[in-house]
Structures are given as C-alpha cells and as structure tokens.
C-alpha cells in the first residue's frame, strides 16, 4: 500500500492594491513675513553675542547654520509628490512605509493645514503628511483597518519649539 503524498500548495502572492491616492506638498509649508525674519534675526544676533562671549565661535556657527536651514525650509516651496495608501502600507513617492512600521496615526489641523501624523517604530518616530481637508474622513476610515488611531503626546522638544515659535511668531 502506498503512502499518500500530501500536496504542498504554493501560496499565491498577494497583489498590491491602491486604496486611495492624492498629490500634496512633501512637507507643510507656510510663507513667513519680512517682519518675522527681522524679529528672528534680532533675537539670533543677541543670542549669538551672548553665546560668543560665553563659549566662542563654534556654537555661534552652529546656531547660524540652524537659522539658515530654518530660513531655507520656510522660503523654498516643497515639491508636490504622489501619496498612496495601499494594502501593503503608505507610499510616499516610491518609498513604502509598511503597516508593520506604523504604530499609530491621527489627523490634526494647525495653521489651516491638515496633516496625517503617523507614529513610526523607526526614527524619527513621527511623520507628517499633508492631506486635503475634504479627504480627511476617507483616509482615516481606510487606515483604521490597519493601524490604531491614537494621539501621541508631544515630546519635550516639540513643546519647547511650540513655545519658542509662539514667542517669536509675528504675522
């Protein structure tokens, strides 16, 4: 009598399906006024002078480099890219963020810009994706099937940056 050989089924590969897609800027962008840059430059000059007296040139150069980066990010408009929510994860341009790498998500509005915030298990720990207000509920309903909707408390650095920007901000 022959022993029956169990049939080994080869699993079929799952096809990637696009559940929702949109075009938006790569990062939130808000053009600052000349008065803002004048106020920020005055604060930077005073802080640089104090740091120069206390520590020397190296911290001042670092501070100026950060100020230059901030200026560039707020004066150069970001490119418009394609975003896709698929059954594998979220694609930004051609980079896929797998559902396994996303811990949580929430939607927030700040300065009239609607953002999908994704908590990630890798650094930097949080990503912000610009979305259209009219697509907010559709995006939330799709992502809820894969990830928990839960707000993360702001870090100490985020609290400090928000406080500092509220003191300097001048529109």
mmCIF file of C-alpha atoms in Angstrom:
data_model
loop_
_atom_site.group_PDB
_atom_site.id
_atom_site.type_symbol
_atom_site.label_atom_id
_atom_site.label_comp_id
_atom_site.label_asym_id
_atom_site.label_seq_id
_atom_site.Cartn_x
_atom_site.Cartn_y
_atom_site.Cartn_z
ATOM 1 C CA UNK A 1 0.000 0.000 0.000
ATOM 2 C CA UNK A 2 1.357 3.383 -0.994
ATOM 3 C CA UNK A 3 1.509 6.291 1.410
ATOM 4 C CA UNK A 4 -0.344 9.287 0.037
ATOM 5 C CA UNK A 5 1.905 12.259 -0.518
ATOM 6 C CA UNK A 6 0.458 15.413 0.998
ATOM 7 C CA UNK A 7 0.049 18.098 -1.578
ATOM 8 C CA UNK A 8 2.019 21.232 -0.842
ATOM 9 C CA UNK A 9 0.144 24.246 -2.015
ATOM 10 C CA UNK A 10 2.270 27.123 -3.042
ATOM 11 C CA UNK A 11 0.775 30.324 -1.654
ATOM 12 C CA UNK A 12 -0.184 32.815 -4.288
ATOM 13 C CA UNK A 13 1.484 36.193 -3.993
ATOM 14 C CA UNK A 14 -0.775 38.990 -2.845
ATOM 15 C CA UNK A 15 -1.183 41.739 -5.388
ATOM 16 C CA UNK A 16 -0.708 45.299 -4.177
ATOM 17 C CA UNK A 17 -3.904 47.354 -4.436
ATOM 18 C CA UNK A 18 -4.073 51.128 -4.269
ATOM 19 C CA UNK A 19 -6.846 52.031 -1.833
ATOM 20 C CA UNK A 20 -6.510 55.821 -2.062
ATOM 21 C CA UNK A 21 -4.083 58.277 -3.674
ATOM 22 C CA UNK A 22 -3.553 62.026 -3.742
ATOM 23 C CA UNK A 23 -0.999 64.698 -4.591
ATOM 24 C CA UNK A 24 0.230 67.121 -1.940
ATOM 25 C CA UNK A 25 3.352 69.055 -0.893
ATOM 26 C CA UNK A 26 6.164 66.967 0.570
ATOM 27 C CA UNK A 27 6.017 68.938 3.828
ATOM 28 C CA UNK A 28 3.775 71.540 5.441
ATOM 29 C CA UNK A 29 4.686 74.981 4.152
ATOM 30 C CA UNK A 30 3.796 78.439 5.360
ATOM 31 C CA UNK A 31 5.483 81.518 3.964
ATOM 32 C CA UNK A 32 6.768 83.856 6.693
ATOM 33 C CA UNK A 33 6.617 87.644 6.580
ATOM 34 C CA UNK A 34 9.604 90.009 6.434
ATOM 35 C CA UNK A 35 8.768 91.203 9.948
ATOM 36 C CA UNK A 36 9.115 87.639 11.221
ATOM 37 C CA UNK A 37 12.594 87.313 9.704
ATOM 38 C CA UNK A 38 13.622 90.712 11.110
ATOM 39 C CA UNK A 39 12.470 89.742 14.609
ATOM 40 C CA UNK A 40 14.113 86.334 14.376
ATOM 41 C CA UNK A 41 17.365 87.899 13.118
ATOM 42 C CA UNK A 42 17.413 90.345 16.047
ATOM 43 C CA UNK A 43 16.896 87.514 18.551
ATOM 44 C CA UNK A 44 19.545 85.426 16.764
ATOM 45 C CA UNK A 45 22.043 88.311 16.911
ATOM 46 C CA UNK A 46 21.547 88.843 20.655
ATOM 47 C CA UNK A 47 21.715 85.133 21.464
ATOM 48 C CA UNK A 48 24.788 84.730 19.223
ATOM 49 C CA UNK A 49 26.558 87.578 21.006
ATOM 50 C CA UNK A 50 25.881 86.044 24.421
ATOM 51 C CA UNK A 51 26.989 82.592 23.270
ATOM 52 C CA UNK A 52 30.109 84.044 21.615
ATOM 53 C CA UNK A 53 31.129 85.759 24.853
ATOM 54 C CA UNK A 54 30.490 82.600 26.880
ATOM 55 C CA UNK A 55 31.708 79.846 24.543
ATOM 56 C CA UNK A 56 33.371 81.197 21.389
ATOM 57 C CA UNK A 57 32.757 80.793 17.666
ATOM 58 C CA UNK A 58 31.805 77.137 17.288
ATOM 59 C CA UNK A 59 28.341 77.277 18.947
ATOM 60 C CA UNK A 60 27.601 80.545 17.129
ATOM 61 C CA UNK A 61 28.376 78.942 13.760
ATOM 62 C CA UNK A 62 26.120 76.013 14.663
ATOM 63 C CA UNK A 63 23.321 78.404 15.649
ATOM 64 C CA UNK A 64 23.684 80.327 12.384
ATOM 65 C CA UNK A 65 23.606 77.047 10.419
ATOM 66 C CA UNK A 66 20.301 76.075 12.071
ATOM 67 C CA UNK A 67 18.884 79.543 11.402
ATOM 68 C CA UNK A 68 19.896 79.237 7.734
ATOM 69 C CA UNK A 69 18.234 75.810 7.487
ATOM 70 C CA UNK A 70 15.043 77.236 9.017
ATOM 71 C CA UNK A 71 15.113 80.142 6.544
ATOM 72 C CA UNK A 72 15.545 77.815 3.557
ATOM 73 C CA UNK A 73 12.752 75.465 4.697
ATOM 74 C CA UNK A 74 10.355 78.402 5.084
ATOM 75 C CA UNK A 75 11.239 80.263 1.907
ATOM 76 C CA UNK A 76 11.517 77.436 -0.661
ATOM 77 C CA UNK A 77 8.214 75.782 -1.509
ATOM 78 C CA UNK A 78 8.275 71.961 -1.304
ATOM 79 C CA UNK A 79 7.686 69.786 -4.346
ATOM 80 C CA UNK A 80 4.307 68.190 -4.993
ATOM 81 C CA UNK A 81 4.526 64.393 -4.681
ATOM 82 C CA UNK A 82 2.227 61.390 -5.052
ATOM 83 C CA UNK A 83 0.933 59.673 -1.919
ATOM 84 C CA UNK A 84 -0.776 56.287 -1.979
ATOM 85 C CA UNK A 85 -2.437 54.170 0.670
ATOM 86 C CA UNK A 86 -2.165 50.522 -0.375
ATOM 87 C CA UNK A 87 -2.902 47.185 1.258
ATOM 88 C CA UNK A 88 0.872 46.969 1.985
ATOM 89 C CA UNK A 89 1.271 50.381 3.636
ATOM 90 C CA UNK A 90 1.640 54.055 2.769
ATOM 91 C CA UNK A 91 3.729 55.099 -0.231
ATOM 92 C CA UNK A 92 5.401 58.494 -0.387
ATOM 93 C CA UNK A 93 6.796 58.934 -3.888
ATOM 94 C CA UNK A 94 8.164 55.395 -4.391
ATOM 95 C CA UNK A 95 9.099 54.721 -0.750
ATOM 96 C CA UNK A 96 6.785 52.288 1.041
ATOM 97 C CA UNK A 97 6.190 52.533 4.780
ATOM 98 C CA UNK A 98 4.859 49.121 5.744
ATOM 99 C CA UNK A 99 1.897 48.748 8.102
ATOM 100 C CA UNK A 100 4.292 46.849 10.412
ATOM 101 C CA UNK A 101 6.401 50.023 10.744
ATOM 102 C CA UNK A 102 3.437 52.226 11.701
ATOM 103 C CA UNK A 103 2.489 52.253 15.392
ATOM 104 C CA UNK A 104 -0.434 54.700 15.340
ATOM 105 C CA UNK A 105 -1.890 57.633 13.459
ATOM 106 C CA UNK A 106 -4.061 60.706 13.908
ATOM 107 C CA UNK A 107 -5.166 63.744 11.923
ATOM 108 C CA UNK A 108 -4.522 67.288 13.111
ATOM 109 C CA UNK A 109 -5.056 70.786 11.788
ATOM 110 C CA UNK A 110 -2.650 73.591 12.556
ATOM 111 C CA UNK A 111 -2.324 76.965 10.831
ATOM 112 C CA UNK A 112 -5.043 75.970 8.355
ATOM 113 C CA UNK A 113 -3.022 72.946 7.177
ATOM 114 C CA UNK A 114 -4.494 69.466 7.602
ATOM 115 C CA UNK A 115 -1.917 66.745 8.343
ATOM 116 C CA UNK A 116 -1.954 62.990 8.727
ATOM 117 C CA UNK A 117 0.504 62.221 11.536
ATOM 118 C CA UNK A 118 1.977 58.723 11.556
ATOM 119 C CA UNK A 119 3.746 57.323 14.599
ATOM 120 C CA UNK A 120 6.547 55.075 13.362
ATOM 121 C CA UNK A 121 8.588 52.377 15.085
ATOM 122 C CA UNK A 122 11.774 53.742 13.489
ATOM 123 C CA UNK A 123 13.438 57.128 13.802
ATOM 124 C CA UNK A 124 12.321 59.958 13.732
ATOM 125 C CA UNK A 125 9.287 58.378 15.421
ATOM 126 C CA UNK A 126 6.703 60.588 13.765
ATOM 127 C CA UNK A 127 5.936 61.655 10.194
ATOM 128 C CA UNK A 128 3.566 64.354 8.994
ATOM 129 C CA UNK A 129 1.831 64.026 5.637
ATOM 130 C CA UNK A 130 -0.135 66.925 4.177
ATOM 131 C CA UNK A 131 -3.693 65.969 3.220
ATOM 132 C CA UNK A 132 -6.705 67.819 1.859
ATOM 133 C CA UNK A 133 -9.438 68.556 4.424
ATOM 134 C CA UNK A 134 -12.105 67.011 2.215
ATOM 135 C CA UNK A 135 -10.195 63.680 2.139
ATOM 136 C CA UNK A 136 -9.647 63.509 5.909
ATOM 137 C CA UNK A 137 -12.504 61.134 6.777
ATOM 138 C CA UNK A 138 -11.860 58.853 3.779
ATOM 139 C CA UNK A 139 -8.172 58.500 4.704
ATOM 140 C CA UNK A 140 -8.988 57.867 8.362
ATOM 141 C CA UNK A 141 -11.526 55.166 7.510
ATOM 142 C CA UNK A 142 -9.014 53.321 5.305
ATOM 143 C CA UNK A 143 -6.079 53.487 7.726
ATOM 144 C CA UNK A 144 -8.252 52.420 10.716
ATOM 145 C CA UNK A 145 -8.448 48.952 9.171
ATOM 146 C CA UNK A 146 -4.662 48.561 9.542
ATOM 147 C CA UNK A 147 -3.472 50.809 12.385
ATOM 148 C CA UNK A 148 -4.769 52.115 15.700
ATOM 149 C CA UNK A 149 -5.967 55.729 15.692
ATOM 150 C CA UNK A 150 -4.344 57.200 18.778
ATOM 151 C CA UNK A 151 -2.751 60.567 19.501
ATOM 152 C CA UNK A 152 0.763 60.566 20.950
ATOM 153 C CA UNK A 153 1.632 63.272 23.474
ATOM 154 C CA UNK A 154 4.114 65.884 22.210
ATOM 155 C CA UNK A 155 7.724 65.367 23.215
ATOM 156 C CA UNK A 156 9.614 67.868 25.362
ATOM 157 C CA UNK A 157 11.399 69.172 22.268
ATOM 158 C CA UNK A 158 8.080 69.707 20.446
ATOM 159 C CA UNK A 159 6.678 71.572 23.452
ATOM 160 C CA UNK A 160 9.777 73.792 23.551
ATOM 161 C CA UNK A 161 9.637 74.512 19.810
ATOM 162 C CA UNK A 162 5.918 75.374 20.024
ATOM 163 C CA UNK A 163 6.552 77.696 22.972
ATOM 164 C CA UNK A 164 9.513 79.373 21.239
ATOM 165 C CA UNK A 165 7.645 79.830 17.962
ATOM 166 C CA UNK A 166 4.685 81.377 19.799
ATOM 167 C CA UNK A 167 7.071 83.936 21.344
ATOM 168 C CA UNK A 168 8.818 84.807 18.061
ATOM 169 C CA UNK A 169 5.858 84.453 15.685
ATOM 170 C CA UNK A 170 4.740 87.700 14.124
ATOM 171 C CA UNK A 171 2.463 87.709 11.117
#
